[in-house]
Short mmCIF file of C-alpha atoms in Angstrom, two decimals:
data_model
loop_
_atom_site.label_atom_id
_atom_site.label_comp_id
_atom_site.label_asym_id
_atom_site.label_seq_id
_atom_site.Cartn_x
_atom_site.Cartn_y
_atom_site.Cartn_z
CA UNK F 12 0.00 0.00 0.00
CA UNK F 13 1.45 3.31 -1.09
CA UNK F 14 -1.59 5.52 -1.04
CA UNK F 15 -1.67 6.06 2.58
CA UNK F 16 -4.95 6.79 4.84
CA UNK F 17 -6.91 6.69 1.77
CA UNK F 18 -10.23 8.34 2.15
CA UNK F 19 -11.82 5.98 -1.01
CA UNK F 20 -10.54 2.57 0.67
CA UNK F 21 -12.88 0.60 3.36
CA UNK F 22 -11.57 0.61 6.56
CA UNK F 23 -13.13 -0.44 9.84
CA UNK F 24 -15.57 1.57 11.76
CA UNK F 25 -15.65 -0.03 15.29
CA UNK F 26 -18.15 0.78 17.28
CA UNK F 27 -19.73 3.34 14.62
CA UNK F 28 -21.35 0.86 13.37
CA UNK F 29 -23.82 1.03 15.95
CA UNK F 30 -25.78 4.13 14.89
CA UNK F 31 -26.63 1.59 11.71
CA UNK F 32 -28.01 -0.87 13.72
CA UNK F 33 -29.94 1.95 15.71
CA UNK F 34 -31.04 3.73 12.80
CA UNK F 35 -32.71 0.02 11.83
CA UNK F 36 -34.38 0.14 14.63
CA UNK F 37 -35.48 3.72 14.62
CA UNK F 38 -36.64 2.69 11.35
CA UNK F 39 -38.78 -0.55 12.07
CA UNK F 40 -40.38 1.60 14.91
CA UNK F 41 -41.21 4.19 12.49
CA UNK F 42 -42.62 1.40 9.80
CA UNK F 43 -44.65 -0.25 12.97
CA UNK F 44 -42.54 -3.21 12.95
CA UNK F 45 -41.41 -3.11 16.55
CA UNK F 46 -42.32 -0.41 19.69
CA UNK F 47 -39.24 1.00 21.40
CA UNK F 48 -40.89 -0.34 24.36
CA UNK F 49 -41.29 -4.01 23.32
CA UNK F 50 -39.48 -6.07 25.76
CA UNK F 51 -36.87 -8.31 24.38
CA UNK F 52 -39.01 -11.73 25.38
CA UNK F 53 -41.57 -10.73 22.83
CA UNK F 54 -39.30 -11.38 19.72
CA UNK F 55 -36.68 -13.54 21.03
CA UNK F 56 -38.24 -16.98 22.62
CA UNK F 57 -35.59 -18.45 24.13
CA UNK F 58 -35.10 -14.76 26.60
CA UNK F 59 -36.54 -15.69 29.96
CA UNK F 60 -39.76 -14.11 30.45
CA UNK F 61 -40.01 -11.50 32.41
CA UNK F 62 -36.21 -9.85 31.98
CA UNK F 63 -37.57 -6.69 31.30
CA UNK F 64 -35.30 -5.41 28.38
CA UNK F 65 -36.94 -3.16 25.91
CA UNK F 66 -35.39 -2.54 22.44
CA UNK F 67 -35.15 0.63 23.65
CA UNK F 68 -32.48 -0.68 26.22
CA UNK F 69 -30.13 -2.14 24.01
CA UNK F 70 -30.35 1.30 21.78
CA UNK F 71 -29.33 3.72 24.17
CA UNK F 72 -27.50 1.31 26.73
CA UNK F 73 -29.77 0.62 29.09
CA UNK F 74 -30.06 -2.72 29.48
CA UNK F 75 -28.11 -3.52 32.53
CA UNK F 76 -25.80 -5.67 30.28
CA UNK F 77 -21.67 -5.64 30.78
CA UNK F 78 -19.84 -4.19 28.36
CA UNK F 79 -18.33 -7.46 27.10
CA UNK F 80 -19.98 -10.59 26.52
CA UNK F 81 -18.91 -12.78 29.84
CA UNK F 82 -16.49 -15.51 29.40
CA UNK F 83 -13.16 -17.23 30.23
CA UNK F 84 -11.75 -17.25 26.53
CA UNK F 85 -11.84 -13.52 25.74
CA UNK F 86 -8.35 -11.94 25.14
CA UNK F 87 -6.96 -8.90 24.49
CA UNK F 88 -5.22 -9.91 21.39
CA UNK F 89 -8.85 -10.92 19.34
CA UNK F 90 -11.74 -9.88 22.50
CA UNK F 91 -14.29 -11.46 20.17
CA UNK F 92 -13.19 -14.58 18.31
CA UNK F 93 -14.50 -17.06 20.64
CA UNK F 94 -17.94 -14.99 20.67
CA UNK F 95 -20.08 -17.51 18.02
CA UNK F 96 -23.47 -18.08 17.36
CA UNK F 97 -24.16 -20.78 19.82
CA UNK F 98 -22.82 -18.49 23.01
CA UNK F 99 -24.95 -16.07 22.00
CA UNK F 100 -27.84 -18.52 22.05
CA UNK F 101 -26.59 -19.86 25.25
CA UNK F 102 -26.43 -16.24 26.80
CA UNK F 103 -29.86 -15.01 25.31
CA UNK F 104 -31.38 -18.63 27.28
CA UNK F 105 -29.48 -17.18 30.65
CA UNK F 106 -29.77 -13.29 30.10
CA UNK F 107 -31.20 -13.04 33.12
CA UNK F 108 -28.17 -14.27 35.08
CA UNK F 109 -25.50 -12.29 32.49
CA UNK F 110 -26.94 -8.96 33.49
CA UNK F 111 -24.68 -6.85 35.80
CA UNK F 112 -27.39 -4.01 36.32
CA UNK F 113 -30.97 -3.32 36.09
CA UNK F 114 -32.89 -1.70 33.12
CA UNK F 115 -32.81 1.94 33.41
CA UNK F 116 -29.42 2.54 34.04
CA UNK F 117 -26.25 3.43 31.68
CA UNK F 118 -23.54 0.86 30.86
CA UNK F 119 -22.28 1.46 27.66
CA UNK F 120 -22.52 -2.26 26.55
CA UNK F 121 -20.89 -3.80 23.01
CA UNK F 122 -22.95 -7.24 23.94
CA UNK F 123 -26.44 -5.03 23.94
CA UNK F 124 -25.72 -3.91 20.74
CA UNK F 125 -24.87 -7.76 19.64
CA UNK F 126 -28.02 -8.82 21.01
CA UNK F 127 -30.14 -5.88 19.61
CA UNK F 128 -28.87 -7.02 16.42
CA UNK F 129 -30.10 -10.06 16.73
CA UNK F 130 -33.13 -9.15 17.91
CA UNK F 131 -33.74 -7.43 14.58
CA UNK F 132 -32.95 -10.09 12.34
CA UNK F 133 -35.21 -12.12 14.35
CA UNK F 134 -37.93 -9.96 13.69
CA UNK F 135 -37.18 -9.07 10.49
CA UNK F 136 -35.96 -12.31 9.05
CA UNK F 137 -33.54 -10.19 7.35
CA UNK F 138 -29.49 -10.39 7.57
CA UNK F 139 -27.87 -7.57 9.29
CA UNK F 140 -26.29 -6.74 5.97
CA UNK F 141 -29.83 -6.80 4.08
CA UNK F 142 -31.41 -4.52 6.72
CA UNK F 143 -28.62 -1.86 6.87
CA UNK F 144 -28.69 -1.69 3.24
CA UNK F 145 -32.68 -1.42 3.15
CA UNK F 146 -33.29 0.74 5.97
CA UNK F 147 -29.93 2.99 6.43
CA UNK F 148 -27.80 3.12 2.96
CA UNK F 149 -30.42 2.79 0.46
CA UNK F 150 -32.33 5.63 1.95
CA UNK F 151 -29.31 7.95 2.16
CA UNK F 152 -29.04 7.43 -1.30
CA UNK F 153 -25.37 4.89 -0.88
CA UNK F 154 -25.14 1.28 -2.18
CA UNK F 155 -25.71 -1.76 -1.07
CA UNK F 156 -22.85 -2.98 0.54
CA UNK F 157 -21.60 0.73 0.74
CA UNK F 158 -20.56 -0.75 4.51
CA UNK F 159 -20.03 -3.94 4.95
CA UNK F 160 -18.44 -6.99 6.43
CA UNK F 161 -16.50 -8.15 4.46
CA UNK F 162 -15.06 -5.32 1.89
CA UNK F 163 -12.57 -6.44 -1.26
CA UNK F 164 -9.78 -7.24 -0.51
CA UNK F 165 -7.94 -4.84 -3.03
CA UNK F 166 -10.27 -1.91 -1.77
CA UNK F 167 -9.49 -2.36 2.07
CA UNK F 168 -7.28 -0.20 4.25
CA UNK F 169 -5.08 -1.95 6.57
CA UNK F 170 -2.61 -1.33 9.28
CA UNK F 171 1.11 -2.39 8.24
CA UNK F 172 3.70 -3.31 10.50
CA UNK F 173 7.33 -3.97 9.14
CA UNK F 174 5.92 -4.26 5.91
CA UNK F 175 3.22 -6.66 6.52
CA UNK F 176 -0.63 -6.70 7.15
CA UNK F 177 -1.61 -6.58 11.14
CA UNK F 178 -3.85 -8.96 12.09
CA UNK F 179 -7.24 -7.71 12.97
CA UNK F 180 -9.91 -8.38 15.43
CA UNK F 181 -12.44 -10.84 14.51
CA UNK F 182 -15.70 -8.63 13.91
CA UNK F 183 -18.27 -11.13 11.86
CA UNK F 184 -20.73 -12.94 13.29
CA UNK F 185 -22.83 -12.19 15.98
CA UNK F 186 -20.68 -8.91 17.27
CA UNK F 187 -20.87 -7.72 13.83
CA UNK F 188 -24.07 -4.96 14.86
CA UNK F 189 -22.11 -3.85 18.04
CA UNK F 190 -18.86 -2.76 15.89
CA UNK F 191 -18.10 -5.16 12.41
CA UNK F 192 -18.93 -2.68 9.47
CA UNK F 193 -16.12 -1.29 7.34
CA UNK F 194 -16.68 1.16 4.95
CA UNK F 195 -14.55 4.16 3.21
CA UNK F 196 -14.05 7.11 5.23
CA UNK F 197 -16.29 9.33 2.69
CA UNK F 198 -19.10 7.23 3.02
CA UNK F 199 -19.35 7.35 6.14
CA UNK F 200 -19.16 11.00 6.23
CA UNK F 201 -22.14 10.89 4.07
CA UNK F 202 -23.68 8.73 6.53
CA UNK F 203 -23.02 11.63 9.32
CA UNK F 204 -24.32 14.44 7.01
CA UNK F 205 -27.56 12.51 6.29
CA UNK F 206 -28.22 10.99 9.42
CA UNK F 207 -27.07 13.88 11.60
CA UNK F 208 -27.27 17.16 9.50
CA UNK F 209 -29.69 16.78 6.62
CA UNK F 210 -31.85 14.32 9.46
CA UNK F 211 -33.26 12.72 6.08
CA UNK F 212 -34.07 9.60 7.76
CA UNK F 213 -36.07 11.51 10.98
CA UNK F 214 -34.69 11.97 14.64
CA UNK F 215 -30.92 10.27 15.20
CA UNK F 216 -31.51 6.97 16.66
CA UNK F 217 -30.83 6.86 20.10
CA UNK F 218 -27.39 5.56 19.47
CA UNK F 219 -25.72 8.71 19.33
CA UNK F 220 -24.29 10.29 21.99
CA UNK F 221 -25.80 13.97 23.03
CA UNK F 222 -24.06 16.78 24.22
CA UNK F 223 -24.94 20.77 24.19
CA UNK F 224 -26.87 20.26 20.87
CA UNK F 225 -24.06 18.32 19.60
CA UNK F 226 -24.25 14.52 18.40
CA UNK F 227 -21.30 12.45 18.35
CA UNK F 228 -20.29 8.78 18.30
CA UNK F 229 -16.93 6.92 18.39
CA UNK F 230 -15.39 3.71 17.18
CA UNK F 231 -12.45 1.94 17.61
CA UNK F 232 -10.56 -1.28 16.57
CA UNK F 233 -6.81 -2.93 17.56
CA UNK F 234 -5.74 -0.29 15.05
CA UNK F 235 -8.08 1.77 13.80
CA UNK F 236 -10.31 4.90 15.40
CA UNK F 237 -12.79 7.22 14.08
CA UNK F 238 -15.13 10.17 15.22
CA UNK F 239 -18.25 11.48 14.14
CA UNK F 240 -19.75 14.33 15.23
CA UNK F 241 -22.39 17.18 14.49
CA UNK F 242 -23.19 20.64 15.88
CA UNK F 243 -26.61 21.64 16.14
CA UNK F 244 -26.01 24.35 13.21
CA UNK F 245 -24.95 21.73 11.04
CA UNK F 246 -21.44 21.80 10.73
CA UNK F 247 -19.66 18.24 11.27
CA UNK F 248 -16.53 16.35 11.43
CA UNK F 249 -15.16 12.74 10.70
CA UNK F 250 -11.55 11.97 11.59
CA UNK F 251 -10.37 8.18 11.08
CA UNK F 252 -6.53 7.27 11.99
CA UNK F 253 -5.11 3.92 11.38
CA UNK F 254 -2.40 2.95 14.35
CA UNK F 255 -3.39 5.91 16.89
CA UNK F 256 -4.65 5.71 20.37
CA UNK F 257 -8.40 6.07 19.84
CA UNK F 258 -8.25 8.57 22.82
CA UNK F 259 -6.33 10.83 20.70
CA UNK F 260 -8.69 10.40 17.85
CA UNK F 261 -11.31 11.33 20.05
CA UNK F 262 -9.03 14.15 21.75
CA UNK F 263 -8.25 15.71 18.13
CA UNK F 264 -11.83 15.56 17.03
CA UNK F 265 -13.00 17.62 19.75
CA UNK F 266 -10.56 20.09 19.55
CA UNK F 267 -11.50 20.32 15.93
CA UNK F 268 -15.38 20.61 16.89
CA UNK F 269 -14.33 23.61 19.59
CA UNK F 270 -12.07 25.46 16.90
CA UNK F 271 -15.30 25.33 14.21
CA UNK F 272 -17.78 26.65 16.75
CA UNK F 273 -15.54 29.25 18.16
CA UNK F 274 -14.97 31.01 14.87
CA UNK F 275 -18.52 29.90 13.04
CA UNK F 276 -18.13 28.85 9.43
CA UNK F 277 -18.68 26.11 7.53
CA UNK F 278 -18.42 22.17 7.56
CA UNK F 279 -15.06 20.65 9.17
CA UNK F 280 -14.97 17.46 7.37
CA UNK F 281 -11.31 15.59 8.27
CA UNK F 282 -10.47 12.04 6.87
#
């Protein structure tokens, strides 16, 4: 790769992706689909009755569920690898016992977002792929497969070390809604503008973070970050470093955000 931080090439998201997966949801609500308020039980059988979790919950991270799906095997080096279909399963059956907290309060939580994804598909009987494509991209007016899991190989954007490829966390499978999607840095600063600015898809799902008027949300990989945020008068920012501490990504965004609404102007679109 000689291009450098290309802002045409996929690269991953992180935890960005889950304003997709909340927009979905926003988005079945709106169709009549699902209620925000629909516990979790209603749509996924095998959820002990009586848990309590709305949709809503998982959305704004308020289920009461830890931040990482419980388990001897995770590790630092690839958190999610040993996170498959059947442990889901097994932890949907138990949810119940996996909960650290009660519904209602905050725990930002990457296994609520797994198991809100779920939930959807479930409803739906859609992929996660199919319904971000339907009910996020194809409305903003992007392709299908505009973000995805699994991006071309020759069109992907990878940390390099001494030359070779780094290895990357796995992503797929059922952690995929909570933080999978890759996609090139100038998509997804269309998806900020539309879902954020131009609001062509309604009110921001509940995913986003809310500050002052301002709507922001973060992602980051082993080696990859990325910020999004909006002001309230419209102007917006997406910054996406390969190799950097995301706290720095976060740190520069900000900074970035401050500088634009001290002096007024225009957009502040980084890649």
């Amino acid at each position: 790769m000689t291009r450098g931080h290309d802002p045409d090439l996929f690269v991953e998201l992180g935890s960005l992706t889950k304003v997709i997966t909340g927009t979905v949801l926003a988005q079945l609500v709106k169709a009549g689909t699902v209620n925000w308020h629909d516990p979790l039980d209603r749509w996924l059988d095998m959820v002990p009755k009586g848990t309590e979790i709305t949709l809503r919950n998982l959305a704004d991270h308020t289920s009461g569920l830890p931040r990482l799906p419980p388990g001897p095997d995770i590790s630092i080096l690839d958190p999610y690898v040993s996170f498959t279909e059947p442990v889901l399963l097994r932890l949907l059956r138990n949810l119940d016992e996996v909960a650290t907290g009660v519904p209602g309060r905050y725990e930002y939580s990457n296994l609520g977002y797994a198991v809100l994804g779920h939930a959807l598909t479930a409803v739906t009987g859609r992929t996660f792929q199919q319904l971000a494509d339907e009910h996020v991209l194809g409305p903003l007016g992007l392709e299908a497969g505009a973000m995805t899991a699994a991006p071309p190989a020759g069109h992907r954007l990878v940390p390099r070390r001494l030359g070779r490829p780094r290895a990357l966390w796995t992503l797929t499978g059922p952690i995929l809604p909570a933080g999978g999607l890759w996609s090139t840095p100038r998509t997804a600063a269309r998806l900020l503008v539309g879902l954020v600015v131009e609001r062509r898809l309604g009110e921001p799902a509940p995913s986003w973070s809310r500050a002052s008027g301002s709507l922001w949300h973060n992602g980051a990989t082993r080696d990859s970050s990325v910020f999004a945020g909006a002001h309230a008068d419209g102007r917006w920012i997406l910054l996406h470093r390969l190799h950097g501490n995301p706290h720095r990504t976060d740190s520069l965004a900000l900074k970035a955000m401050k500088r634009s609404a001290e002096r007024g102007g225009g957009a502040v679109p980084l890649g």
